[in-house]
mmCIF file of C-alpha atoms in Angstrom:
data_model
loop_
_atom_site.group_PDB
_atom_site.id
_atom_site.type_symbol
_atom_site.label_atom_id
_atom_site.label_comp_id
_atom_site.label_asym_id
_atom_site.label_seq_id
_atom_site.Cartn_x
_atom_site.Cartn_y
_atom_site.Cartn_z
ATOM 1 C CA THR A 1 -9.324 -56.122 -17.462
ATOM 2 C CA ALA A 2 -7.166 -53.173 -16.597
ATOM 3 C CA PRO A 3 -8.436 -50.749 -13.927
ATOM 4 C CA VAL A 4 -8.102 -48.520 -16.238
ATOM 5 C CA THR A 5 -10.649 -49.597 -18.425
ATOM 6 C CA MET A 6 -13.079 -50.118 -15.913
ATOM 7 C CA ASN A 7 -16.113 -47.489 -15.875
ATOM 8 C CA ALA A 8 -16.558 -45.676 -12.255
ATOM 9 C CA PHE A 9 -19.923 -46.102 -12.833
ATOM 10 C CA GLU A 10 -20.185 -49.488 -13.589
ATOM 11 C CA LEU A 11 -18.312 -50.209 -10.304
ATOM 12 C CA ILE A 12 -20.376 -48.472 -7.999
ATOM 13 C CA SER A 13 -23.400 -49.678 -9.653
ATOM 14 C CA THR A 14 -22.232 -53.532 -7.686
ATOM 15 C CA SER A 15 -22.379 -51.833 -3.935
ATOM 16 C CA GLN A 16 -24.257 -53.802 -1.715
ATOM 17 C CA GLY A 17 -26.409 -50.800 -0.914
ATOM 18 C CA LEU A 18 -27.568 -50.398 -4.081
ATOM 19 C CA ASN A 19 -28.522 -53.580 -4.203
ATOM 20 C CA LEU A 20 -32.498 -53.412 -2.505
ATOM 21 C CA SER A 21 -32.820 -57.086 -3.525
ATOM 22 C CA SER A 22 -32.412 -57.832 -0.135
ATOM 23 C CA LEU A 23 -35.283 -56.199 1.166
ATOM 24 C CA PHE A 24 -37.367 -59.322 0.351
ATOM 25 C CA GLU A 25 -35.113 -62.043 2.006
ATOM 26 C CA LYS A 26 -37.625 -63.351 3.756
ATOM 27 C CA MET B 1 -63.105 -62.718 2.869
ATOM 28 C CA GLY B 2 -65.402 -60.403 4.711
ATOM 29 C CA CYS B 3 -64.244 -57.143 6.217
ATOM 30 C CA TYR B 4 -61.627 -57.609 8.533
ATOM 31 C CA PRO B 5 -58.805 -56.633 7.695
ATOM 32 C CA SER B 6 -60.302 -52.933 6.267
ATOM 33 C CA LYS B 7 -61.127 -52.882 10.350
ATOM 34 C CA GLN B 8 -57.604 -53.077 11.467
ATOM 35 C CA VAL B 9 -55.223 -49.819 12.677
ATOM 36 C CA LYS B 10 -53.598 -48.333 9.696
ATOM 37 C CA THR B 11 -50.339 -46.252 10.710
ATOM 38 C CA PRO B 12 -49.658 -42.986 10.123
ATOM 39 C CA GLY B 13 -48.471 -42.874 6.639
ATOM 40 C CA TYR B 14 -50.489 -45.375 5.308
ATOM 41 C CA GLU B 15 -52.017 -44.661 1.911
ATOM 42 C CA GLU B 16 -54.804 -46.598 0.815
ATOM 43 C CA PRO B 17 -53.396 -49.283 -1.834
ATOM 44 C CA THR B 18 -56.054 -47.906 -4.771
ATOM 45 C CA VAL B 19 -54.453 -44.950 -4.466
ATOM 46 C CA LEU B 20 -51.303 -46.028 -4.914
ATOM 47 C CA ALA B 21 -51.490 -48.733 -7.639
ATOM 48 C CA ALA B 22 -52.767 -45.738 -9.838
ATOM 49 C CA GLU B 23 -49.655 -43.963 -9.603
ATOM 50 C CA THR B 24 -47.545 -46.478 -9.560
ATOM 51 C CA PRO B 25 -46.842 -49.842 -11.756
ATOM 52 C CA PHE B 26 -48.249 -52.578 -9.161
ATOM 53 C CA THR B 27 -51.577 -53.810 -9.161
ATOM 54 C CA VAL B 28 -53.639 -53.035 -6.235
ATOM 55 C CA SER B 29 -52.877 -56.865 -4.591
ATOM 56 C CA GLU B 30 -49.002 -55.817 -5.701
ATOM 57 C CA VAL B 31 -49.119 -52.861 -3.287
ATOM 58 C CA GLU B 32 -50.809 -54.926 -0.341
ATOM 59 C CA ALA B 33 -48.956 -57.558 0.099
ATOM 60 C CA LEU B 34 -45.575 -54.821 -0.805
ATOM 61 C CA TYR B 35 -47.543 -53.856 2.672
ATOM 62 C CA GLU B 36 -46.837 -57.168 4.226
ATOM 63 C CA LEU B 37 -43.261 -56.761 3.243
ATOM 64 C CA PHE B 38 -43.309 -53.157 4.437
ATOM 65 C CA LYS B 39 -45.244 -54.002 7.900
ATOM 66 C CA LYS B 40 -41.796 -56.292 8.125
ATOM 67 C CA LEU B 41 -39.293 -54.212 7.153
ATOM 68 C CA SER B 42 -41.042 -51.375 9.540
ATOM 69 C CA SER B 43 -41.209 -53.380 12.793
ATOM 70 C CA SER B 44 -37.578 -55.154 12.653
ATOM 71 C CA ILE B 45 -36.944 -52.375 15.963
ATOM 72 C CA ILE B 46 -39.182 -49.786 15.876
ATOM 73 C CA ASP B 47 -42.400 -51.046 15.577
ATOM 74 C CA ASP B 48 -43.975 -47.988 14.743
ATOM 75 C CA GLY B 49 -44.937 -48.885 11.269
ATOM 76 C CA LEU B 50 -42.239 -46.542 9.847
ATOM 77 C CA ILE B 51 -38.530 -47.740 8.397
ATOM 78 C CA HIS B 52 -35.847 -45.605 10.475
ATOM 79 C CA LYS B 53 -32.871 -45.922 8.517
ATOM 80 C CA GLU B 54 -31.138 -48.718 10.748
ATOM 81 C CA GLU B 55 -34.256 -51.021 10.110
ATOM 82 C CA PHE B 56 -33.255 -50.298 6.356
ATOM 83 C CA GLN B 57 -29.529 -51.448 7.478
ATOM 84 C CA LEU B 58 -30.538 -54.353 8.794
ATOM 85 C CA ALA B 59 -33.277 -55.514 5.623
ATOM 86 C CA LEU B 60 -29.933 -54.322 3.680
ATOM 87 C CA PHE B 61 -26.732 -56.056 5.312
ATOM 88 C CA LYS B 62 -28.537 -57.930 8.320
ATOM 89 C CA ASN B 63 -26.467 -55.266 10.547
ATOM 90 C CA ARG B 64 -28.323 -52.239 11.946
ATOM 91 C CA ASN B 65 -25.439 -50.693 12.154
ATOM 92 C CA LYS B 66 -23.727 -50.744 8.914
ATOM 93 C CA ARG B 67 -22.963 -47.253 6.809
ATOM 94 C CA ASN B 68 -22.591 -47.586 3.954
ATOM 95 C CA LEU B 69 -22.726 -44.168 1.255
ATOM 96 C CA PHE B 70 -25.086 -45.915 -1.516
ATOM 97 C CA ALA B 71 -27.791 -47.162 0.824
ATOM 98 C CA ASP B 72 -27.736 -43.766 2.802
ATOM 99 C CA ARG B 73 -28.209 -42.018 -1.101
ATOM 100 C CA ILE B 74 -31.306 -44.621 -1.421
ATOM 101 C CA PHE B 75 -32.801 -43.898 2.186
ATOM 102 C CA ASP B 76 -32.820 -40.074 1.535
ATOM 103 C CA LEU B 77 -34.650 -40.807 -1.806
ATOM 104 C CA PHE B 78 -36.878 -43.065 -0.519
ATOM 105 C CA ASP B 79 -38.018 -40.391 2.744
ATOM 106 C CA VAL B 80 -39.612 -38.024 0.262
ATOM 107 C CA LYS B 81 -40.633 -35.520 3.415
ATOM 108 C CA ARG B 82 -36.914 -35.538 4.695
ATOM 109 C CA ASN B 83 -38.432 -36.315 8.379
ATOM 110 C CA GLY B 84 -35.783 -38.980 8.431
ATOM 111 C CA VAL B 85 -37.581 -42.334 8.232
ATOM 112 C CA ILE B 86 -39.467 -44.216 5.327
ATOM 113 C CA GLU B 87 -43.743 -43.822 5.054
ATOM 114 C CA PHE B 88 -45.558 -46.691 3.712
ATOM 115 C CA GLY B 89 -46.792 -44.673 0.382
ATOM 116 C CA GLU B 90 -43.025 -43.014 -0.205
ATOM 117 C CA PHE B 91 -41.764 -46.984 0.129
ATOM 118 C CA VAL B 92 -44.552 -48.008 -2.709
ATOM 119 C CA ARG B 93 -43.868 -44.983 -5.046
ATOM 120 C CA SER B 94 -39.712 -44.925 -4.571
ATOM 121 C CA LEU B 95 -40.190 -49.073 -5.277
ATOM 122 C CA GLY B 96 -42.288 -48.126 -8.114
ATOM 123 C CA ILE B 97 -39.349 -47.139 -10.141
ATOM 124 C CA PHE B 98 -37.605 -50.636 -9.432
ATOM 125 C CA HIS B 99 -40.142 -52.238 -11.593
ATOM 126 C CA PRO B 100 -39.440 -53.777 -14.447
ATOM 127 C CA ASN B 101 -42.570 -52.159 -15.850
ATOM 128 C CA ALA B 102 -41.321 -48.946 -14.596
ATOM 129 C CA PRO B 103 -39.951 -46.549 -17.769
ATOM 130 C CA VAL B 104 -36.383 -46.842 -17.818
ATOM 131 C CA GLU B 105 -36.422 -42.493 -18.120
ATOM 132 C CA ASP B 106 -37.457 -43.346 -14.629
ATOM 133 C CA LYS B 107 -34.960 -45.374 -13.774
ATOM 134 C CA ILE B 108 -31.951 -43.051 -15.346
ATOM 135 C CA ALA B 109 -33.516 -39.965 -13.624
ATOM 136 C CA PHE B 110 -32.954 -41.779 -10.163
ATOM 137 C CA ALA B 111 -29.905 -43.072 -10.945
ATOM 138 C CA PHE B 112 -28.572 -39.696 -11.235
ATOM 139 C CA ARG B 113 -30.619 -38.147 -8.605
ATOM 140 C CA LEU B 114 -28.766 -40.729 -6.398
ATOM 141 C CA TYR B 115 -25.093 -40.248 -7.509
ATOM 142 C CA ASP B 116 -25.878 -36.332 -7.622
ATOM 143 C CA LEU B 117 -24.457 -36.428 -4.244
ATOM 144 C CA ARG B 118 -24.349 -32.619 -3.540
ATOM 145 C CA HIS B 119 -27.911 -32.057 -4.966
ATOM 146 C CA THR B 120 -26.031 -29.532 -7.836
ATOM 147 C CA GLY B 121 -28.164 -30.351 -10.560
ATOM 148 C CA PHE B 122 -24.891 -32.314 -11.601
ATOM 149 C CA ILE B 123 -22.519 -35.123 -11.074
ATOM 150 C CA GLU B 124 -19.291 -33.662 -10.467
ATOM 151 C CA ARG B 125 -15.746 -35.578 -10.160
ATOM 152 C CA GLU B 126 -15.124 -34.815 -7.104
ATOM 153 C CA GLU B 127 -18.481 -36.741 -6.443
ATOM 154 C CA LEU B 128 -17.647 -39.459 -8.649
ATOM 155 C CA LYS B 129 -14.316 -40.101 -7.122
ATOM 156 C CA GLU B 130 -16.096 -39.925 -3.857
ATOM 157 C CA MET B 131 -18.612 -42.575 -4.721
ATOM 158 C CA VAL B 132 -15.654 -44.762 -6.281
ATOM 159 C CA LEU B 133 -13.681 -44.436 -3.142
ATOM 160 C CA ALA B 134 -16.613 -45.734 -0.779
ATOM 161 C CA LEU B 135 -17.293 -48.573 -3.352
ATOM 162 C CA LEU B 136 -13.556 -49.499 -2.781
ATOM 163 C CA HIS B 137 -13.444 -49.722 0.843
ATOM 164 C CA GLU B 138 -16.892 -51.594 1.096
ATOM 165 C CA SER B 139 -14.994 -54.152 -1.141
ATOM 166 C CA ASP B 140 -12.327 -54.258 0.826
ATOM 167 C CA LEU B 141 -10.607 -53.672 -2.490
ATOM 168 C CA ILE B 142 -7.365 -51.828 -2.769
ATOM 169 C CA LEU B 143 -6.156 -49.560 -5.606
ATOM 170 C CA SER B 144 -3.142 -47.002 -5.630
ATOM 171 C CA ASP B 145 -4.675 -43.132 -6.376
ATOM 172 C CA ASP B 146 -2.854 -43.403 -9.641
ATOM 173 C CA VAL B 147 -5.276 -46.304 -10.865
ATOM 174 C CA ILE B 148 -8.360 -44.368 -8.616
ATOM 175 C CA GLU B 149 -7.546 -41.152 -10.749
ATOM 176 C CA GLN B 150 -7.022 -42.747 -14.534
ATOM 177 C CA ILE B 151 -10.297 -44.547 -13.638
ATOM 178 C CA VAL B 152 -12.360 -41.142 -12.684
ATOM 179 C CA ASP B 153 -11.044 -39.127 -15.291
ATOM 180 C CA LYS B 154 -11.171 -42.124 -18.337
ATOM 181 C CA THR B 155 -15.198 -42.946 -17.313
ATOM 182 C CA PHE B 156 -15.499 -38.802 -16.521
ATOM 183 C CA SER B 157 -13.977 -37.639 -20.117
ATOM 184 C CA ASP B 158 -16.029 -40.674 -21.714
ATOM 185 C CA ALA B 159 -19.774 -39.095 -20.108
ATOM 186 C CA ASP B 160 -18.395 -35.500 -20.118
ATOM 187 C CA THR B 161 -19.363 -34.757 -23.396
ATOM 188 C CA LYS B 162 -19.371 -31.398 -23.012
ATOM 189 C CA GLY B 163 -16.511 -31.252 -21.432
ATOM 190 C CA ASP B 164 -17.716 -28.420 -18.980
ATOM 191 C CA GLY B 165 -16.502 -30.561 -15.899
ATOM 192 C CA LYS B 166 -19.518 -32.242 -14.851
ATOM 193 C CA ILE B 167 -21.806 -34.674 -16.045
ATOM 194 C CA ASP B 168 -25.218 -33.018 -16.588
ATOM 195 C CA GLN B 169 -28.669 -34.945 -17.034
ATOM 196 C CA GLU B 170 -28.424 -34.943 -20.560
ATOM 197 C CA GLU B 171 -25.040 -35.954 -20.586
ATOM 198 C CA TRP B 172 -26.444 -39.005 -18.096
ATOM 199 C CA LYS B 173 -29.000 -40.159 -20.387
ATOM 200 C CA ALA B 174 -26.796 -40.615 -23.131
ATOM 201 C CA PHE B 175 -24.306 -41.945 -21.321
ATOM 202 C CA VAL B 176 -26.731 -44.874 -19.395
ATOM 203 C CA LEU B 177 -28.079 -45.224 -23.536
ATOM 204 C CA LYS B 178 -24.774 -46.750 -24.187
ATOM 205 C CA HIS B 179 -23.651 -48.406 -21.308
ATOM 206 C CA PRO B 180 -27.238 -49.632 -20.273
ATOM 207 C CA SER B 181 -25.735 -51.742 -17.823
ATOM 208 C CA LEU B 182 -25.536 -49.003 -15.204
ATOM 209 C CA ILE B 183 -29.017 -48.965 -14.268
ATOM 210 C CA LYS B 184 -29.276 -52.841 -14.052
ATOM 211 C CA ASN B 185 -29.781 -52.419 -10.024
ATOM 212 C CA MET B 186 -32.371 -50.034 -10.921
ATOM 213 C CA THR B 187 -34.619 -53.089 -11.614
ATOM 214 C CA LEU B 188 -36.111 -55.403 -9.240
ATOM 215 C CA PRO B 189 -37.074 -58.741 -11.065
ATOM 216 C CA TYR B 190 -38.916 -59.700 -6.852
ATOM 217 C CA LEU B 191 -41.567 -57.316 -7.513
ATOM 218 C CA LYS B 192 -43.388 -59.042 -10.152
ATOM 219 C CA ASP B 193 -43.180 -61.479 -8.026
ATOM 220 C CA ILE B 194 -44.002 -59.583 -4.691
ATOM 221 C CA THR B 195 -47.752 -61.300 -4.672
ATOM 222 C CA ILE B 196 -46.071 -65.116 -4.024
ATOM 223 C CA VAL B 197 -43.227 -64.073 -1.480
ATOM 224 C CA PHE B 198 -45.541 -61.787 0.479
ATOM 225 C CA PRO B 199 -49.306 -63.248 -0.157
ATOM 226 C CA SER B 200 -51.384 -60.482 1.808
ATOM 227 C CA PHE B 201 -53.813 -62.342 2.656
ATOM 228 C CA VAL B 202 -53.007 -64.692 5.076
ATOM 229 C CA LEU B 203 -52.642 -63.261 8.311
ATOM 230 C CA SER B 204 -56.027 -62.098 8.283
ATOM 231 C CA SER B 205 -57.630 -65.413 6.972
ATOM 232 C CA GLU B 206 -55.367 -67.269 9.979
ATOM 233 C CA VAL B 207 -56.847 -64.668 12.763
ATOM 234 C CA GLU B 208 -60.355 -65.635 10.789
ATOM 235 C CA ASP B 209 -59.860 -69.639 10.851
ATOM 236 C CA SER B 210 -58.615 -69.700 14.784
ATOM 237 C CA GLU B 211 -61.758 -67.406 15.422
#
């Protein structure tokens, strides 16, 4: 996919800082 | 069961599970399980029953010193009282938004507040660019300034349908409904299994058994 077709919000939603599933790791 | 657990000293900011269950998609036993998770997170560095930012970073990144724009934003939104720590009630109410059964509107609104970095009531172009740059930095991705500008411009022109240079809540909602994957990270399937992952009766049962 060419970068210009990327959705910027889609890109930032991949941040590790937004992935709260790591809070549940034992 | 006995009454042993209710005699335990609760930490400041503790709220009764029945109260929190009534206000969130969680059941009482799920809130009790979340309390076990909360105790673990809130005692990882400073054992005071409150989640400090370093403890939040440690849980997310396995590194207490890792700064991240988005983790900071999440922490700030969870810290409803704005006193620099996350209390149990704040933790449960905020995580409620991430429950698979929480209303989509709540998830959309939370994401909007997350991305409204300067609390202006709008997502502005500069904020979007700042977030893209933060993500690229976090991911060790390098794109030319031209390409970054193009990505931001394209997204902004798609979302800013009124063309006034900023994305309001109405535009954001329409944009997310068109691109539902944007709020995929606002749902944590783990929350449906929380009583299995963090059974709330284990510790007190063990104490009773050993007596």
